[in-house]
Amino acid sequence: MTISDARLKELATEMAAAMGIAPKKSGSPMLVRRGKVVPFQRKGMDPATRDIVYSRIRDLARMYCLSWLIRQETAHVNGTIECLTDEDLLDLKERVERARECCVEGISFDDAGLVRAQRLSL
């Protein structure tokens, strides 16, 4: 047995009235935190967007032999691009795009400022 959306809304309204809570009409999703209703605000990239950025980075790395750049830029997260913050991920994408342009235009990676000195701590 399934309940229709209209019936669910009716039951929710009855429960809210019984609890003394006035239902709020809102176009945006709401969350309940510590007994208070607060507007839901998405922060950062959604998973689908992150997947698109991962794919673009990996595709360019394969096509233009740029895996060294990804390793350099993800050393602080043990080489795992999925552990990058949104800001770091977008920065990596921009650096890979710039490296692709260097390959196409014949500019060295050093001249473009893409190669950094690696510090090893033993």
XYZ file of N, CA, C and O in Angstrom:
488
model
N 0.840 -1.175 0.000
C 0.000 0.000 0.000
C 0.893 1.249 0.000
O 1.801 1.372 0.807
N 0.655 2.130 -0.918
C 1.416 3.380 -0.988
C 0.501 4.556 -0.669
O -0.707 4.511 -0.903
N 1.124 5.584 -0.144
C 0.385 6.788 0.217
C 0.722 7.863 -0.802
O 1.883 8.054 -1.157
N -0.286 8.566 -1.254
C -0.063 9.624 -2.235
C 0.633 10.812 -1.590
O 0.615 10.985 -0.367
N 1.256 11.629 -2.419
C 1.931 12.830 -1.924
C 0.950 13.765 -1.218
O 1.279 14.371 -0.197
N -0.252 13.861 -1.756
C -1.252 14.750 -1.159
C -1.592 14.271 0.250
O -1.714 15.075 1.186
N -1.738 12.950 0.407
C -2.074 12.399 1.727
C -0.922 12.621 2.717
O -1.140 12.934 3.887
N 0.332 12.465 2.236
C 1.496 12.710 3.094
C 1.528 14.155 3.568
O 1.808 14.433 4.741
N 1.247 15.083 2.655
C 1.223 16.498 3.037
C 0.112 16.775 4.049
O 0.294 17.537 4.999
N -1.012 16.138 3.844
C -2.137 16.299 4.766
C -1.760 15.790 6.161
O -2.007 16.461 7.167
N -1.120 14.619 6.221
C -0.697 14.062 7.510
C 0.358 14.942 8.178
O 0.321 15.148 9.393
N 1.297 15.465 7.387
C 2.332 16.335 7.935
C 1.721 17.605 8.504
O 2.134 18.088 9.573
N 0.721 18.142 7.839
C 0.038 19.342 8.320
C -0.693 19.054 9.626
O -0.644 19.852 10.567
N -1.338 17.893 9.699
C -2.042 17.520 10.927
C -1.065 17.341 12.086
O -1.333 17.776 13.205
N 0.074 16.712 11.825
C 1.080 16.508 12.863
C 1.649 17.849 13.333
O 1.838 18.065 14.536
N 1.912 18.745 12.397
C 2.445 20.064 12.750
C 1.439 20.827 13.600
O 1.806 21.476 14.586
N 0.160 20.740 13.247
C -0.882 21.429 14.015
C -0.973 20.843 15.420
O -1.112 21.577 16.405
N -0.872 19.529 15.528
C -0.943 18.877 16.835
C 0.244 19.261 17.717
O 0.127 19.333 18.937
N 1.377 19.515 17.109
C 2.578 19.884 17.862
C 2.668 21.391 18.084
O 3.581 21.861 18.758
N 1.753 22.139 17.492
C 1.771 23.585 17.666
C 2.792 24.281 16.782
O 3.250 25.371 17.102
N 3.152 23.660 15.691
C 4.123 24.231 14.756
C 3.371 24.671 13.511
O 2.664 23.885 12.891
N 3.543 25.918 13.164
C 2.904 26.426 11.950
C 3.755 26.063 10.747
O 4.945 26.377 10.712
N 3.182 25.362 9.769
C 3.967 25.027 8.580
C 4.333 26.277 7.791
O 3.524 27.200 7.666
N 5.561 26.304 7.330
C 6.033 27.448 6.563
C 6.037 27.100 5.090
O 6.464 26.027 4.698
N 5.560 28.023 4.305
C 5.607 27.856 2.859
C 6.929 28.432 2.382
O 7.232 29.584 2.604
N 7.707 27.605 1.738
C 9.015 28.055 1.270
C 9.337 27.370 -0.040
O 9.073 26.187 -0.208
N 9.950 28.120 -0.942
C 10.357 27.549 -2.213
C 11.662 26.787 -2.115
O 11.962 25.943 -2.939
N 12.440 27.074 -1.075
C 13.735 26.410 -0.951
C 13.641 25.282 0.066
O 12.836 25.325 0.994
N 14.489 24.266 -0.074
C 14.474 23.155 0.877
C 14.852 23.638 2.274
O 15.620 24.579 2.441
N 14.294 22.982 3.281
C 14.559 23.341 4.670
C 15.122 22.127 5.407
O 14.821 20.992 5.065
N 15.934 22.394 6.422
C 16.494 21.364 7.283
C 16.069 21.636 8.716
O 15.808 22.775 9.084
N 16.049 20.586 9.510
C 15.805 20.756 10.931
C 17.110 20.466 11.649
O 17.666 19.380 11.540
N 17.610 21.459 12.355
C 18.849 21.321 13.120
C 18.590 21.766 14.547
O 18.187 22.906 14.775
N 18.836 20.853 15.466
C 18.667 21.142 16.898
C 17.290 21.749 17.179
O 17.150 22.722 17.909
N 16.285 21.166 16.551
C 14.918 21.603 16.794
C 14.496 22.862 16.070
O 13.379 23.322 16.232
N 15.378 23.443 15.258
C 15.042 24.662 14.525
C 15.046 24.378 13.031
O 15.884 23.644 12.530
N 14.103 24.976 12.340
C 14.036 24.834 10.889
C 14.925 25.911 10.273
O 14.765 27.101 10.550
N 15.883 25.478 9.459
C 16.810 26.417 8.817
C 16.832 26.145 7.319
O 16.638 25.010 6.884
N 17.056 27.181 6.515
C 17.126 26.960 5.068
C 18.341 26.113 4.706
O 19.408 26.247 5.305
N 18.151 25.224 3.766
C 19.236 24.375 3.282
C 20.069 25.174 2.294
O 19.545 25.740 1.344
N 21.369 25.239 2.537
C 22.274 25.937 1.624
C 23.382 24.985 1.221
O 24.145 24.527 2.064
N 23.437 24.680 -0.050
C 24.486 23.790 -0.563
C 25.779 24.576 -0.635
O 25.826 25.684 -1.146
N 26.831 23.971 -0.128
C 28.135 24.615 -0.168
C 29.038 23.788 -1.065
O 29.119 22.581 -0.930
N 29.735 24.456 -1.945
C 30.688 23.765 -2.800
C 30.046 23.096 -3.998
O 28.865 23.269 -4.287
N 30.860 22.321 -4.675
C 30.402 21.625 -5.878
C 29.604 20.380 -5.516
O 29.928 19.700 -4.549
N 28.608 20.094 -6.315
C 27.874 18.854 -6.110
C 28.700 17.701 -6.695
O 29.612 17.920 -7.495
N 28.418 16.472 -6.298
C 29.217 15.323 -6.745
C 29.289 15.153 -8.266
O 30.332 14.773 -8.797
N 28.220 15.454 -8.965
C 28.232 15.305 -10.427
C 29.214 16.282 -11.066
O 29.959 15.919 -11.990
N 29.246 17.504 -10.571
C 30.185 18.498 -11.101
C 31.620 18.085 -10.808
O 32.497 18.197 -11.661
N 31.858 17.600 -9.580
C 33.208 17.131 -9.232
C 33.639 16.003 -10.171
O 34.780 15.983 -10.624
N 32.732 15.081 -10.475
C 33.067 13.973 -11.376
C 33.447 14.475 -12.769
O 34.356 13.943 -13.404
N 32.757 15.499 -13.239
C 33.069 16.071 -14.549
C 34.471 16.687 -14.528
O 35.261 16.513 -15.456
N 34.798 17.393 -13.442
C 36.118 18.014 -13.326
C 37.201 16.934 -13.237
O 38.241 17.037 -13.884
N 36.953 15.854 -12.445
C 37.914 14.744 -12.368
C 38.177 14.164 -13.755
O 39.321 13.923 -14.141
N 37.107 13.941 -14.497
C 37.244 13.355 -15.831
C 38.042 14.256 -16.757
O 38.897 13.780 -17.516
N 37.782 15.542 -16.717
C 38.512 16.493 -17.574
C 40.001 16.481 -17.239
O 40.856 16.441 -18.129
N 40.322 16.508 -15.948
C 41.723 16.483 -15.528
C 42.392 15.204 -15.993
O 43.495 15.232 -16.550
N 41.740 14.070 -15.769
C 42.336 12.776 -16.150
C 42.469 12.642 -17.660
O 43.467 12.112 -18.156
N 41.474 13.116 -18.405
C 41.552 13.050 -19.870
C 42.725 13.865 -20.397
O 43.496 13.397 -21.241
N 42.873 15.083 -19.912
C 43.984 15.926 -20.360
C 45.327 15.330 -19.950
O 46.298 15.391 -20.710
N 45.385 14.754 -18.752
C 46.634 14.137 -18.295
C 47.031 12.981 -19.213
O 48.211 12.830 -19.552
N 46.048 12.187 -19.631
C 46.342 11.069 -20.551
C 46.742 11.577 -21.940
O 47.705 11.106 -22.527
N 46.004 12.515 -22.465
C 46.230 12.982 -23.832
C 47.542 13.737 -23.986
O 48.172 13.667 -25.031
N 47.947 14.475 -22.944
C 49.123 15.337 -23.056
C 50.257 14.955 -22.105
O 51.158 15.761 -21.871
N 50.204 13.744 -21.551
C 51.263 13.247 -20.645
C 51.513 14.219 -19.491
O 52.646 14.658 -19.252
N 50.472 14.552 -18.761
C 50.568 15.529 -17.681
C 50.384 14.907 -16.299
O 50.101 15.618 -15.330
N 50.579 13.607 -16.183
C 50.393 12.973 -14.878
C 51.389 13.514 -13.853
O 51.094 13.565 -12.655
N 52.556 13.950 -14.309
C 53.547 14.545 -13.399
C 52.975 15.781 -12.708
O 53.234 16.023 -11.538
N 52.180 16.559 -13.450
C 51.597 17.778 -12.897
C 50.558 17.433 -11.822
O 50.504 18.071 -10.774
N 49.770 16.416 -12.078
C 48.777 15.987 -11.099
C 49.466 15.481 -9.837
O 49.067 15.819 -8.724
N 50.529 14.690 -10.004
C 51.274 14.203 -8.833
C 51.860 15.371 -8.045
O 51.825 15.381 -6.814
N 52.400 16.352 -8.755
C 52.994 17.524 -8.097
C 51.940 18.285 -7.295
O 52.177 18.679 -6.155
N 50.784 18.499 -7.890
C 49.746 19.317 -7.263
C 48.938 18.571 -6.200
O 48.209 19.201 -5.436
N 49.039 17.244 -6.170
C 48.280 16.476 -5.176
C 49.183 15.788 -4.158
O 48.724 14.928 -3.415
N 50.428 16.175 -4.101
C 51.371 15.540 -3.163
C 50.907 15.686 -1.719
O 51.070 14.772 -0.910
N 50.299 16.815 -1.386
C 49.859 17.052 -0.001
C 48.667 16.197 0.414
O 48.347 16.103 1.596
N 47.996 15.548 -0.565
C 46.887 14.630 -0.262
C 47.218 13.223 -0.766
O 46.324 12.460 -1.144
N 48.513 12.913 -0.766
C 49.009 11.588 -1.168
C 48.594 11.181 -2.584
O 48.317 10.016 -2.851
N 48.508 12.171 -3.474
C 48.239 11.894 -4.880
C 46.800 11.565 -5.215
O 46.507 11.096 -6.314
N 45.888 11.813 -4.319
C 44.479 11.480 -4.547
C 43.693 12.748 -4.849
O 43.427 13.549 -3.950
N 43.287 12.924 -6.112
C 42.594 14.173 -6.464
C 41.222 14.268 -5.801
O 40.719 15.369 -5.594
N 40.628 13.142 -5.431
C 39.328 13.169 -4.774
C 39.397 13.812 -3.387
O 38.366 14.196 -2.835
N 40.586 13.921 -2.823
C 40.753 14.528 -1.493
C 40.976 16.032 -1.555
O 41.077 16.680 -0.508
N 41.052 16.602 -2.744
C 41.261 18.048 -2.873
C 39.987 18.808 -2.514
O 38.873 18.334 -2.756
N 40.169 19.997 -1.975
C 39.017 20.871 -1.744
C 38.496 21.349 -3.105
O 39.190 21.224 -4.125
N 37.315 21.916 -3.114
C 36.758 22.429 -4.366
C 37.692 23.454 -4.996
O 37.936 23.431 -6.198
N 38.204 24.347 -4.172
C 39.100 25.395 -4.667
C 40.380 24.797 -5.257
O 40.812 25.177 -6.350
N 40.981 23.829 -4.547
C 42.203 23.185 -5.040
C 41.943 22.390 -6.310
O 42.772 22.351 -7.218
N 40.768 21.753 -6.378
C 40.426 20.968 -7.565
C 40.286 21.868 -8.790
O 40.815 21.563 -9.865
N 39.612 22.992 -8.625
C 39.455 23.925 -9.747
C 40.797 24.544 -10.141
O 41.057 24.771 -11.324
N 41.653 24.790 -9.155
C 42.990 25.305 -9.436
C 43.797 24.272 -10.236
O 44.484 24.632 -11.192
N 43.699 23.010 -9.848
C 44.391 21.949 -10.588
C 43.884 21.878 -12.020
O 44.663 21.757 -12.962
N 42.573 21.972 -12.196
C 42.005 21.935 -13.554
C 42.557 23.079 -14.398
O 42.939 22.877 -15.555
N 42.639 24.262 -13.820
C 43.177 25.409 -14.552
C 44.649 25.198 -14.906
O 45.086 25.544 -16.006
N 45.423 24.631 -13.984
C 46.846 24.379 -14.245
C 47.011 23.331 -15.347
O 47.885 23.456 -16.207
N 46.165 22.303 -15.339
C 46.233 21.275 -16.382
C 45.825 21.870 -17.722
O 46.427 21.567 -18.759
N 44.819 22.717 -17.727
C 44.409 23.393 -18.972
C 45.551 24.270 -19.492
O 45.825 24.300 -20.697
N 46.229 24.983 -18.586
C 47.364 25.818 -18.989
C 48.501 24.956 -19.543
O 49.133 25.303 -20.539
N 48.746 23.807 -18.921
C 49.785 22.894 -19.407
C 49.433 22.362 -20.798
O 50.308 22.215 -21.653
N 48.151 22.100 -21.041
C 47.715 21.655 -22.367
C 48.019 22.728 -23.408
O 48.539 22.444 -24.490
N 47.721 23.969 -23.059
C 48.017 25.077 -23.978
C 49.514 25.171 -24.250
O 49.930 25.464 -25.378
N 50.319 24.931 -23.232
C 51.780 24.949 -23.412
C 52.202 23.887 -24.419
O 53.057 24.140 -25.278
N 51.630 22.695 -24.318
C 51.961 21.611 -25.257
C 51.594 22.002 -26.686
O 52.364 21.787 -27.614
N 50.427 22.587 -26.839
C 49.943 22.962 -28.168
C 50.766 24.097 -28.759
O 51.095 24.098 -29.948
N 51.153 25.072 -27.933
C 51.849 26.254 -28.417
C 53.366 26.145 -28.351
O 54.075 27.072 -28.752
N 53.880 25.039 -27.821
C 55.323 24.841 -27.772
C 56.041 25.640 -26.699
O 57.216 25.955 -26.834
N 55.348 25.961 -25.629
C 55.944 26.705 -24.518
C 56.386 25.693 -23.465
O 55.657 24.756 -23.142
N 57.582 25.882 -22.912
C 58.054 24.933 -21.903
C 57.269 25.116 -20.602
O 56.807 26.207 -20.287
N 57.131 24.019 -19.865
C 56.406 24.076 -18.599
C 57.115 24.976 -17.595
O 56.473 25.651 -16.803
N 58.449 24.993 -17.647
C 59.215 25.871 -16.755
C 58.914 27.337 -17.046
O 58.717 28.138 -16.129
N 58.894 27.693 -18.331
C 58.605 29.078 -18.708
C 57.192 29.501 -18.294
O 56.948 30.670 -17.999
N 56.281 28.545 -18.277
C 54.901 28.847 -17.887
C 54.724 28.850 -16.368
O 53.649 29.192 -15.866
N 55.771 28.468 -15.633
C 55.693 28.463 -14.171
C 54.932 27.292 -13.592
O 54.423 27.374 -12.471
N 54.850 26.198 -14.349
C 54.101 25.035 -13.875
C 54.938 24.062 -13.046
O 54.391 23.315 -12.237
N 56.240 24.070 -13.238
C 57.113 23.134 -12.526
C 57.607 23.801 -11.254
O 58.141 24.906 -11.282
N 57.402 23.109 -10.142
C 57.881 23.615 -8.848
C 58.976 22.704 -8.323
O 58.967 21.504 -8.596
N 59.863 23.276 -7.565
C 60.919 22.472 -6.935
C 60.259 21.602 -5.865
O 59.423 22.072 -5.087
N 60.613 20.333 -5.864
C 60.028 19.415 -4.907
C 60.923 19.307 -3.678
O 62.116 19.075 -3.799
N 60.341 19.489 -2.520
C 61.094 19.366 -1.273
C 60.822 18.008 -0.666
O 59.666 17.666 -0.394
N 61.859 17.244 -0.462
C 61.726 15.937 0.155
C 62.073 16.035 1.630
O 63.087 16.625 1.986
N 61.243 15.482 2.438
C 61.558 15.459 3.879
C 61.768 13.999 4.260
O 60.880 13.170 4.126
N 62.958 13.706 4.712
C 63.285 12.335 5.078
C 63.225 12.139 6.576
O 63.418 12.937 7.361
